[in-house]
Each structure stands twice: as structure tokens, then as C-alpha cells.
């Protein structure tokens, strides 16, 4: 039977992490049962084929005027466990605005909404597995996990690769953010090298003069170097 390689211990977050409060209620209390991969995990189902709009990967062009904040380019490759680019992977992102506020009824952080920023975008990877977004740098925001808890600036990513087990939901961080080492969600991943895989890299070659800084974020869907899931993998 063909199987995806299992991820090494410590490179993905555990179900329960003492410092990450909401895991106390959702972590399983019974030992897990490991199921073998079957053909239904290794192949489809895939996402639907609703067309990707021309500006879906440019979050600064969804309204008549540009949003407030620091314009950035976020680009990279989606790779499989053997380092090959994954073509036609659906990459969806969502994020807070520059003030750290989401357009969501559950977000009552007293920071301004931006009428020109929704904070959601999507793209398909090309034949080499490359994706690219233009957006604005999200702000840090408070959450109530513990006293004075602030999430580091981050962009949420959801990916659909070639099959159900190549689904990935994760978060991308920015280099040199002092909030990263304090974040219980990041620290839920025991392995330091795996945590670093969630931090994008500033890249001058992606940076466009007079326009926007560029950040590279490569994503590995499965295997030894897999990008950590924001919660345990299915
Ligand atoms: Fe978030």
C-alpha cells in the first residue's frame, strides 16, 4: 500500500498544549488510533473548479481605493515531500488588517476596520508550484489566552494539494517579530526547526522598487520537512 510518510515526532503541534488555553477543551483524552492510508486519502476529493478571479490574489484591489497599511508581496512555492512543485494547488489566505482587526462578527478588538480591506484572497499554483499574493502587512492583535496576550502578525493559509491528506491549514509569520517566541500557538510545535518553517523570509528579489517589500514563504505539504499544521493533522 502506498502511504504518505508520517511526520517525525515534535514537528507538528500536539493536541494539547498547556500554555494554549483552548486546547484544554479540544484535545482528545483517549489514546489515538492510527488508521492506514487508503486510496481515498491518497487521491481526491479535490476542491471545486469555481474560477479564480483576476484580482483574487491581490487583496489591495478588492475595492475602489487601496487599503491602509504597508503593501507587501508574499510569494513562494508549494512543494511535495520530495521537493517537487505542486501545480494547481489552491492557496487561500485570510488575515487581519493593518490595525490588527478582522472583518468578523466575533472580533471586537477596538481597532478600526478598513472599508477598503476584506482580508481574504486565493490563488492557484502554476506548473512549478509557485503562488503569489499582494496584500498589506497585518497588525498584531490581542487575544484572551493569558494576561497581555498578543498574536504576532500573521497570515492564515489554507491549501488543497492533490488529495485529502495534502490539505494544510497553517499560519505564516514575519521575520524578527518579538511576539513570536511568546506565542503559545507557535510554541505548541516542540521542534525549533519546524517552528522556523512558519516564519517567512524577507527577500530583496521579490521586493519591488517604489512599491512593496517581498516575503518568501515556501510550503511543504507532507513528509519530513512538512510545514506545521496550526492544529494536529487529520
Ligand atoms: Fe489570526
PDB file of C-alpha atoms and ligand atoms in Angstrom:
ATOM      1  CA  UNK A   1       0.000   0.000   0.000  1.00  0.00           C
ATOM      2  CA  UNK A   2       1.290   3.461  -0.902  1.00  0.00           C
ATOM      3  CA  UNK A   3       1.480   5.751   2.129  1.00  0.00           C
ATOM      4  CA  UNK A   4       2.474   9.325   2.705  1.00  0.00           C
ATOM      5  CA  UNK A   5       5.416   9.425   5.097  1.00  0.00           C
ATOM      6  CA  UNK A   6       4.317  10.161   8.645  1.00  0.00           C
ATOM      7  CA  UNK A   7       5.730  13.352  10.143  1.00  0.00           C
ATOM      8  CA  UNK A   8       8.526  12.940  12.711  1.00  0.00           C
ATOM      9  CA  UNK A   9       7.599  13.475  16.377  1.00  0.00           C
ATOM     10  CA  UNK A  10       7.861  17.089  17.535  1.00  0.00           C
ATOM     11  CA  UNK A  11       7.488  18.727  14.128  1.00  0.00           C
ATOM     12  CA  UNK A  12       3.726  19.229  14.382  1.00  0.00           C
ATOM     13  CA  UNK A  13       1.790  20.728  17.290  1.00  0.00           C
ATOM     14  CA  UNK A  14       0.401  18.319  19.864  1.00  0.00           C
ATOM     15  CA  UNK A  15      -3.325  18.133  20.513  1.00  0.00           C
ATOM     16  CA  UNK A  16      -2.985  19.698  23.917  1.00  0.00           C
ATOM     17  CA  UNK A  17      -0.527  22.423  24.839  1.00  0.00           C
ATOM     18  CA  UNK A  18      -0.611  23.692  28.428  1.00  0.00           C
ATOM     19  CA  UNK A  19       0.050  27.343  27.515  1.00  0.00           C
ATOM     20  CA  UNK A  20      -2.557  27.395  24.692  1.00  0.00           C
ATOM     21  CA  UNK A  21      -5.769  27.542  26.649  1.00  0.00           C
ATOM     22  CA  UNK A  22      -8.401  26.466  24.131  1.00  0.00           C
ATOM     23  CA  UNK A  23      -6.530  23.183  23.508  1.00  0.00           C
ATOM     24  CA  UNK A  24      -7.526  22.167  27.066  1.00  0.00           C
ATOM     25  CA  UNK A  25     -11.099  21.682  25.861  1.00  0.00           C
ATOM     26  CA  UNK A  26     -10.486  20.165  22.456  1.00  0.00           C
ATOM     27  CA  UNK A  27      -7.546  17.793  22.980  1.00  0.00           C
ATOM     28  CA  UNK A  28      -8.613  14.110  22.974  1.00  0.00           C
ATOM     29  CA  UNK A  29      -8.396  12.376  26.354  1.00  0.00           C
ATOM     30  CA  UNK A  30      -8.098   8.862  24.899  1.00  0.00           C
ATOM     31  CA  UNK A  31      -5.069   7.451  23.069  1.00  0.00           C
ATOM     32  CA  UNK A  32      -5.257   7.874  19.285  1.00  0.00           C
ATOM     33  CA  UNK A  33      -5.850   5.058  16.827  1.00  0.00           C
ATOM     34  CA  UNK A  34      -3.657   5.251  13.711  1.00  0.00           C
ATOM     35  CA  UNK A  35      -5.535   4.429  10.501  1.00  0.00           C
ATOM     36  CA  UNK A  36      -3.733   3.206   7.379  1.00  0.00           C
ATOM     37  CA  UNK A  37      -3.904   5.467   4.348  1.00  0.00           C
ATOM     38  CA  UNK A  38      -6.207   4.160   1.651  1.00  0.00           C
ATOM     39  CA  UNK A  39      -6.858   5.196  -1.920  1.00  0.00           C
ATOM     40  CA  UNK A  40      -9.477   7.720  -0.780  1.00  0.00           C
ATOM     41  CA  UNK A  41      -6.870   9.629   1.238  1.00  0.00           C
ATOM     42  CA  UNK A  42      -4.219   9.433  -1.461  1.00  0.00           C
ATOM     43  CA  UNK A  43      -6.474  10.695  -4.245  1.00  0.00           C
ATOM     44  CA  UNK A  44      -9.461  13.120  -4.270  1.00  0.00           C
ATOM     45  CA  UNK A  45     -11.788  14.644  -3.425  1.00  0.00           C
ATOM     46  CA  UNK A  46     -10.462  17.950  -4.653  1.00  0.00           C
ATOM     47  CA  UNK A  47     -11.832  21.434  -4.287  1.00  0.00           C
ATOM     48  CA  UNK A  48     -14.368  22.624  -6.835  1.00  0.00           C
ATOM     49  CA  UNK A  49     -13.482  24.389 -10.039  1.00  0.00           C
ATOM     50  CA  UNK A  50     -15.050  27.774  -9.499  1.00  0.00           C
ATOM     51  CA  UNK A  51     -12.818  30.126 -11.463  1.00  0.00           C
ATOM     52  CA  UNK A  52     -10.160  32.222  -9.736  1.00  0.00           C
ATOM     53  CA  UNK A  53     -10.776  35.901 -10.470  1.00  0.00           C
ATOM     54  CA  UNK A  54      -8.060  38.128 -11.899  1.00  0.00           C
ATOM     55  CA  UNK A  55      -7.660  40.127  -8.667  1.00  0.00           C
ATOM     56  CA  UNK A  56      -8.296  37.292  -6.188  1.00  0.00           C
ATOM     57  CA  UNK A  57      -4.570  37.193  -5.312  1.00  0.00           C
ATOM     58  CA  UNK A  58      -4.325  40.982  -4.883  1.00  0.00           C
ATOM     59  CA  UNK A  59      -6.015  41.968  -1.628  1.00  0.00           C
ATOM     60  CA  UNK A  60      -5.229  45.632  -2.265  1.00  0.00           C
ATOM     61  CA  UNK A  61      -7.502  45.753  -5.324  1.00  0.00           C
ATOM     62  CA  UNK A  62     -10.786  44.413  -3.995  1.00  0.00           C
ATOM     63  CA  UNK A  63     -12.328  47.867  -3.515  1.00  0.00           C
ATOM     64  CA  UNK A  64     -12.263  51.179  -5.328  1.00  0.00           C
ATOM     65  CA  UNK A  65      -9.446  52.517  -3.131  1.00  0.00           C
ATOM     66  CA  UNK A  66      -6.342  50.815  -1.739  1.00  0.00           C
ATOM     67  CA  UNK A  67      -6.347  49.732   1.931  1.00  0.00           C
ATOM     68  CA  UNK A  68      -4.388  51.446   4.688  1.00  0.00           C
ATOM     69  CA  UNK A  69      -1.090  49.884   5.658  1.00  0.00           C
ATOM     70  CA  UNK A  70       2.239  48.638   4.389  1.00  0.00           C
ATOM     71  CA  UNK A  71       1.834  46.970   0.984  1.00  0.00           C
ATOM     72  CA  UNK A  72       3.688  43.652   0.742  1.00  0.00           C
ATOM     73  CA  UNK A  73       4.198  40.795  -1.702  1.00  0.00           C
ATOM     74  CA  UNK A  74       4.002  37.263  -0.317  1.00  0.00           C
ATOM     75  CA  UNK A  75       5.166  34.553  -2.693  1.00  0.00           C
ATOM     76  CA  UNK A  76       6.642  31.095  -2.639  1.00  0.00           C
ATOM     77  CA  UNK A  77       6.377  27.525  -3.804  1.00  0.00           C
ATOM     78  CA  UNK A  78       4.123  24.718  -2.703  1.00  0.00           C
ATOM     79  CA  UNK A  79       6.219  21.543  -2.576  1.00  0.00           C
ATOM     80  CA  UNK A  80       5.567  17.856  -2.019  1.00  0.00           C
ATOM     81  CA  UNK A  81       7.635  15.667   0.296  1.00  0.00           C
ATOM     82  CA  UNK A  82      10.206  15.088  -2.460  1.00  0.00           C
ATOM     83  CA  UNK A  83      10.745  18.798  -3.120  1.00  0.00           C
ATOM     84  CA  UNK A  84       8.728  18.897  -6.337  1.00  0.00           C
ATOM     85  CA  UNK A  85       6.439  21.839  -7.008  1.00  0.00           C
ATOM     86  CA  UNK A  86       2.728  21.043  -6.662  1.00  0.00           C
ATOM     87  CA  UNK A  87       0.841  22.519  -9.639  1.00  0.00           C
ATOM     88  CA  UNK A  88      -2.785  23.689  -9.428  1.00  0.00           C
ATOM     89  CA  UNK A  89      -2.838  23.725  -5.628  1.00  0.00           C
ATOM     90  CA  UNK A  90      -5.478  26.070  -4.242  1.00  0.00           C
ATOM     91  CA  UNK A  91      -3.877  28.533  -1.810  1.00  0.00           C
ATOM     92  CA  UNK A  92      -6.320  30.602   0.248  1.00  0.00           C
ATOM     93  CA  UNK A  93      -5.300  33.261   2.762  1.00  0.00           C
ATOM     94  CA  UNK A  94      -7.067  35.372   5.344  1.00  0.00           C
ATOM     95  CA  UNK A  95      -5.695  37.994   7.698  1.00  0.00           C
ATOM     96  CA  UNK A  96      -6.321  40.984   9.935  1.00  0.00           C
ATOM     97  CA  UNK A  97      -5.986  44.497   8.535  1.00  0.00           C
ATOM     98  CA  UNK A  98      -3.033  46.792   9.279  1.00  0.00           C
ATOM     99  CA  UNK A  99      -4.585  47.727  12.640  1.00  0.00           C
ATOM    100  CA  UNK A 100      -4.941  44.092  13.698  1.00  0.00           C
ATOM    101  CA  UNK A 101      -8.713  43.850  13.129  1.00  0.00           C
ATOM    102  CA  UNK A 102     -10.609  41.129  11.243  1.00  0.00           C
ATOM    103  CA  UNK A 103     -13.804  41.703   9.299  1.00  0.00           C
ATOM    104  CA  UNK A 104     -15.636  39.184  11.507  1.00  0.00           C
ATOM    105  CA  UNK A 105     -18.566  39.478  13.898  1.00  0.00           C
ATOM    106  CA  UNK A 106     -16.525  37.765  16.611  1.00  0.00           C
ATOM    107  CA  UNK A 107     -13.727  40.343  16.501  1.00  0.00           C
ATOM    108  CA  UNK A 108     -14.475  43.179  18.925  1.00  0.00           C
ATOM    109  CA  UNK A 109     -10.893  44.384  19.313  1.00  0.00           C
ATOM    110  CA  UNK A 110     -11.197  48.230  19.489  1.00  0.00           C
ATOM    111  CA  UNK A 111      -9.130  48.902  16.359  1.00  0.00           C
ATOM    112  CA  UNK A 112     -10.547  50.412  13.160  1.00  0.00           C
ATOM    113  CA  UNK A 113     -11.994  48.389  10.321  1.00  0.00           C
ATOM    114  CA  UNK A 114     -10.769  49.407   6.891  1.00  0.00           C
ATOM    115  CA  UNK A 115     -13.565  49.898   4.346  1.00  0.00           C
ATOM    116  CA  UNK A 116     -11.097  49.004   1.598  1.00  0.00           C
ATOM    117  CA  UNK A 117      -9.853  45.736   3.044  1.00  0.00           C
ATOM    118  CA  UNK A 118     -11.668  42.440   3.442  1.00  0.00           C
ATOM    119  CA  UNK A 119      -8.580  40.366   4.261  1.00  0.00           C
ATOM    120  CA  UNK A 120      -9.224  37.271   2.114  1.00  0.00           C
ATOM    121  CA  UNK A 121      -7.638  36.093  -1.120  1.00  0.00           C
ATOM    122  CA  UNK A 122      -6.855  32.989  -3.141  1.00  0.00           C
ATOM    123  CA  UNK A 123      -4.551  31.783  -5.880  1.00  0.00           C
ATOM    124  CA  UNK A 124      -3.708  28.641  -7.823  1.00  0.00           C
ATOM    125  CA  UNK A 125      -0.105  27.490  -8.089  1.00  0.00           C
ATOM    126  CA  UNK A 126       1.399  27.445 -11.568  1.00  0.00           C
ATOM    127  CA  UNK A 127       3.078  24.462 -13.244  1.00  0.00           C
ATOM    128  CA  UNK A 128       6.138  24.874 -10.992  1.00  0.00           C
ATOM    129  CA  UNK A 129       4.116  25.157  -7.778  1.00  0.00           C
ATOM    130  CA  UNK A 130       4.584  28.944  -7.491  1.00  0.00           C
ATOM    131  CA  UNK A 131       1.983  31.228  -5.903  1.00  0.00           C
ATOM    132  CA  UNK A 132       1.967  34.976  -5.295  1.00  0.00           C
ATOM    133  CA  UNK A 133      -0.156  37.461  -3.338  1.00  0.00           C
ATOM    134  CA  UNK A 134      -0.155  41.211  -2.971  1.00  0.00           C
ATOM    135  CA  UNK A 135      -1.616  42.359   0.332  1.00  0.00           C
ATOM    136  CA  UNK A 136      -0.854  44.619   3.305  1.00  0.00           C
ATOM    137  CA  UNK A 137       1.122  43.652   6.378  1.00  0.00           C
ATOM    138  CA  UNK A 138      -1.335  42.575   9.100  1.00  0.00           C
ATOM    139  CA  UNK A 139      -1.146  44.114  12.560  1.00  0.00           C
ATOM    140  CA  UNK A 140      -0.652  42.221  15.819  1.00  0.00           C
ATOM    141  CA  UNK A 141      -3.844  41.803  17.821  1.00  0.00           C
ATOM    142  CA  UNK A 142      -4.708  40.909  21.414  1.00  0.00           C
ATOM    143  CA  UNK A 143      -6.362  37.629  22.339  1.00  0.00           C
ATOM    144  CA  UNK A 144      -7.510  36.452  25.721  1.00  0.00           C
ATOM    145  CA  UNK A 145      -5.376  33.345  26.097  1.00  0.00           C
ATOM    146  CA  UNK A 146      -3.499  34.774  29.074  1.00  0.00           C
ATOM    147  CA  UNK A 147      -2.664  38.178  30.600  1.00  0.00           C
ATOM    148  CA  UNK A 148      -1.361  40.640  27.961  1.00  0.00           C
ATOM    149  CA  UNK A 149      -1.515  38.055  25.180  1.00  0.00           C
ATOM    150  CA  UNK A 150      -0.863  39.361  21.652  1.00  0.00           C
ATOM    151  CA  UNK A 151      -0.699  37.294  18.489  1.00  0.00           C
ATOM    152  CA  UNK A 152       2.360  38.025  16.330  1.00  0.00           C
ATOM    153  CA  UNK A 153       1.469  39.456  12.909  1.00  0.00           C
ATOM    154  CA  UNK A 154       0.430  36.510  10.772  1.00  0.00           C
ATOM    155  CA  UNK A 155      -1.374  35.425   7.624  1.00  0.00           C
ATOM    156  CA  UNK A 156      -3.570  32.324   7.732  1.00  0.00           C
ATOM    157  CA  UNK A 157      -3.056  29.847   4.878  1.00  0.00           C
ATOM    158  CA  UNK A 158      -5.276  27.016   3.706  1.00  0.00           C
ATOM    159  CA  UNK A 159      -4.047  24.677   0.958  1.00  0.00           C
ATOM    160  CA  UNK A 160      -5.593  21.930  -1.078  1.00  0.00           C
ATOM    161  CA  UNK A 161      -2.970  19.828  -2.832  1.00  0.00           C
ATOM    162  CA  UNK A 162      -3.545  16.720  -4.892  1.00  0.00           C
ATOM    163  CA  UNK A 163      -5.570  14.776  -2.318  1.00  0.00           C
ATOM    164  CA  UNK A 164      -7.263  14.842   1.057  1.00  0.00           C
ATOM    165  CA  UNK A 165      -4.042  14.235   3.017  1.00  0.00           C
ATOM    166  CA  UNK A 166      -2.324  17.149   1.320  1.00  0.00           C
ATOM    167  CA  UNK A 167      -4.740  19.588   2.953  1.00  0.00           C
ATOM    168  CA  UNK A 168      -2.863  22.048   5.127  1.00  0.00           C
ATOM    169  CA  UNK A 169      -4.028  24.890   7.346  1.00  0.00           C
ATOM    170  CA  UNK A 170      -1.243  26.962   8.821  1.00  0.00           C
ATOM    171  CA  UNK A 171      -0.068  30.477   9.690  1.00  0.00           C
ATOM    172  CA  UNK A 172       2.796  32.482   8.229  1.00  0.00           C
ATOM    173  CA  UNK A 173       4.779  34.860  10.444  1.00  0.00           C
ATOM    174  CA  UNK A 174       7.178  37.706   9.693  1.00  0.00           C
ATOM    175  CA  UNK A 175      10.911  37.641  10.461  1.00  0.00           C
ATOM    176  CA  UNK A 176      12.257  39.271  13.644  1.00  0.00           C
ATOM    177  CA  UNK A 177       8.857  39.668  15.287  1.00  0.00           C
ATOM    178  CA  UNK A 178       9.445  39.829  19.077  1.00  0.00           C
ATOM    179  CA  UNK A 179       5.996  38.322  19.718  1.00  0.00           C
ATOM    180  CA  UNK A 180       6.816  35.006  18.006  1.00  0.00           C
ATOM    181  CA  UNK A 181       8.793  33.454  20.910  1.00  0.00           C
ATOM    182  CA  UNK A 182       5.977  34.422  23.294  1.00  0.00           C
ATOM    183  CA  UNK A 183       3.179  32.864  21.242  1.00  0.00           C
ATOM    184  CA  UNK A 184       1.639  29.654  22.646  1.00  0.00           C
ATOM    185  CA  UNK A 185       0.359  28.643  19.199  1.00  0.00           C
ATOM    186  CA  UNK A 186       3.882  28.757  17.742  1.00  0.00           C
ATOM    187  CA  UNK A 187       5.272  27.152  20.884  1.00  0.00           C
ATOM    188  CA  UNK A 188       2.794  24.286  20.572  1.00  0.00           C
ATOM    189  CA  UNK A 189       5.266  22.888  17.992  1.00  0.00           C
ATOM    190  CA  UNK A 190       8.052  21.299  20.055  1.00  0.00           C
ATOM    191  CA  UNK A 191      10.740  21.231  17.334  1.00  0.00           C
ATOM    192  CA  UNK A 192      12.526  24.574  16.836  1.00  0.00           C
ATOM    193  CA  UNK A 193      13.423  23.927  13.170  1.00  0.00           C
ATOM    194  CA  UNK A 194       9.759  23.139  12.466  1.00  0.00           C
ATOM    195  CA  UNK A 195       8.695  26.384  14.189  1.00  0.00           C
ATOM    196  CA  UNK A 196      11.110  28.332  11.974  1.00  0.00           C
ATOM    197  CA  UNK A 197       9.422  26.900   8.880  1.00  0.00           C
ATOM    198  CA  UNK A 198       6.422  29.097   9.735  1.00  0.00           C
ATOM    199  CA  UNK A 199       8.473  32.309   9.534  1.00  0.00           C
ATOM    200  CA  UNK A 200       8.678  33.928   6.103  1.00  0.00           C
ATOM    201  CA  UNK A 201      11.941  35.401   4.824  1.00  0.00           C
ATOM    202  CA  UNK A 202      12.396  38.962   3.621  1.00  0.00           C
ATOM    203  CA  UNK A 203      13.661  38.744   0.043  1.00  0.00           C
ATOM    204  CA  UNK A 204      15.046  41.654  -1.922  1.00  0.00           C
ATOM    205  CA  UNK A 205      14.479  39.914  -5.262  1.00  0.00           C
ATOM    206  CA  UNK A 206      10.739  39.754  -4.509  1.00  0.00           C
ATOM    207  CA  UNK A 207      10.723  43.365  -3.367  1.00  0.00           C
ATOM    208  CA  UNK A 208       9.513  45.835  -5.970  1.00  0.00           C
ATOM    209  CA  UNK A 209      11.191  49.273  -6.046  1.00  0.00           C
ATOM    210  CA  UNK A 210       8.904  52.149  -5.028  1.00  0.00           C
ATOM    211  CA  UNK A 211       6.110  49.649  -4.396  1.00  0.00           C
ATOM    212  CA  UNK A 212       6.304  46.819  -1.837  1.00  0.00           C
ATOM    213  CA  UNK A 213       8.568  44.652   0.327  1.00  0.00           C
ATOM    214  CA  UNK A 214       8.656  40.983  -0.626  1.00  0.00           C
ATOM    215  CA  UNK A 215       8.444  37.979   1.700  1.00  0.00           C
ATOM    216  CA  UNK A 216       9.069  34.378   0.661  1.00  0.00           C
ATOM    217  CA  UNK A 217       7.081  31.577   2.239  1.00  0.00           C
ATOM    218  CA  UNK A 218       7.615  28.091   0.810  1.00  0.00           C
ATOM    219  CA  UNK A 219       5.199  25.433   1.979  1.00  0.00           C
ATOM    220  CA  UNK A 220       5.821  21.685   2.130  1.00  0.00           C
ATOM    221  CA  UNK A 221       2.592  19.731   2.117  1.00  0.00           C
ATOM    222  CA  UNK A 222       3.775  16.403   3.522  1.00  0.00           C
ATOM    223  CA  UNK A 223       6.752  14.496   4.801  1.00  0.00           C
ATOM    224  CA  UNK A 224       9.829  15.094   6.917  1.00  0.00           C
ATOM    225  CA  UNK A 225      10.029  18.842   6.203  1.00  0.00           C
ATOM    226  CA  UNK A 226       6.270  19.476   6.203  1.00  0.00           C
ATOM    227  CA  UNK A 227       5.079  22.922   7.162  1.00  0.00           C
ATOM    228  CA  UNK A 228       3.486  22.528  10.609  1.00  0.00           C
ATOM    229  CA  UNK A 229      -0.302  22.422  10.735  1.00  0.00           C
ATOM    230  CA  UNK A 230      -1.815  25.087  13.010  1.00  0.00           C
ATOM    231  CA  UNK A 231      -3.617  22.224  14.755  1.00  0.00           C
ATOM    232  CA  UNK A 232      -2.885  18.491  14.619  1.00  0.00           C
ATOM    233  CA  UNK A 233      -3.103  16.911  11.195  1.00  0.00           C
ATOM    234  CA  UNK A 234      -6.118  14.796  10.258  1.00  0.00           C
TER     235      UNK A 234
HETATM  236 FE1  LIG B   1      -5.395  35.202  13.133  1.00  0.00          FE
END
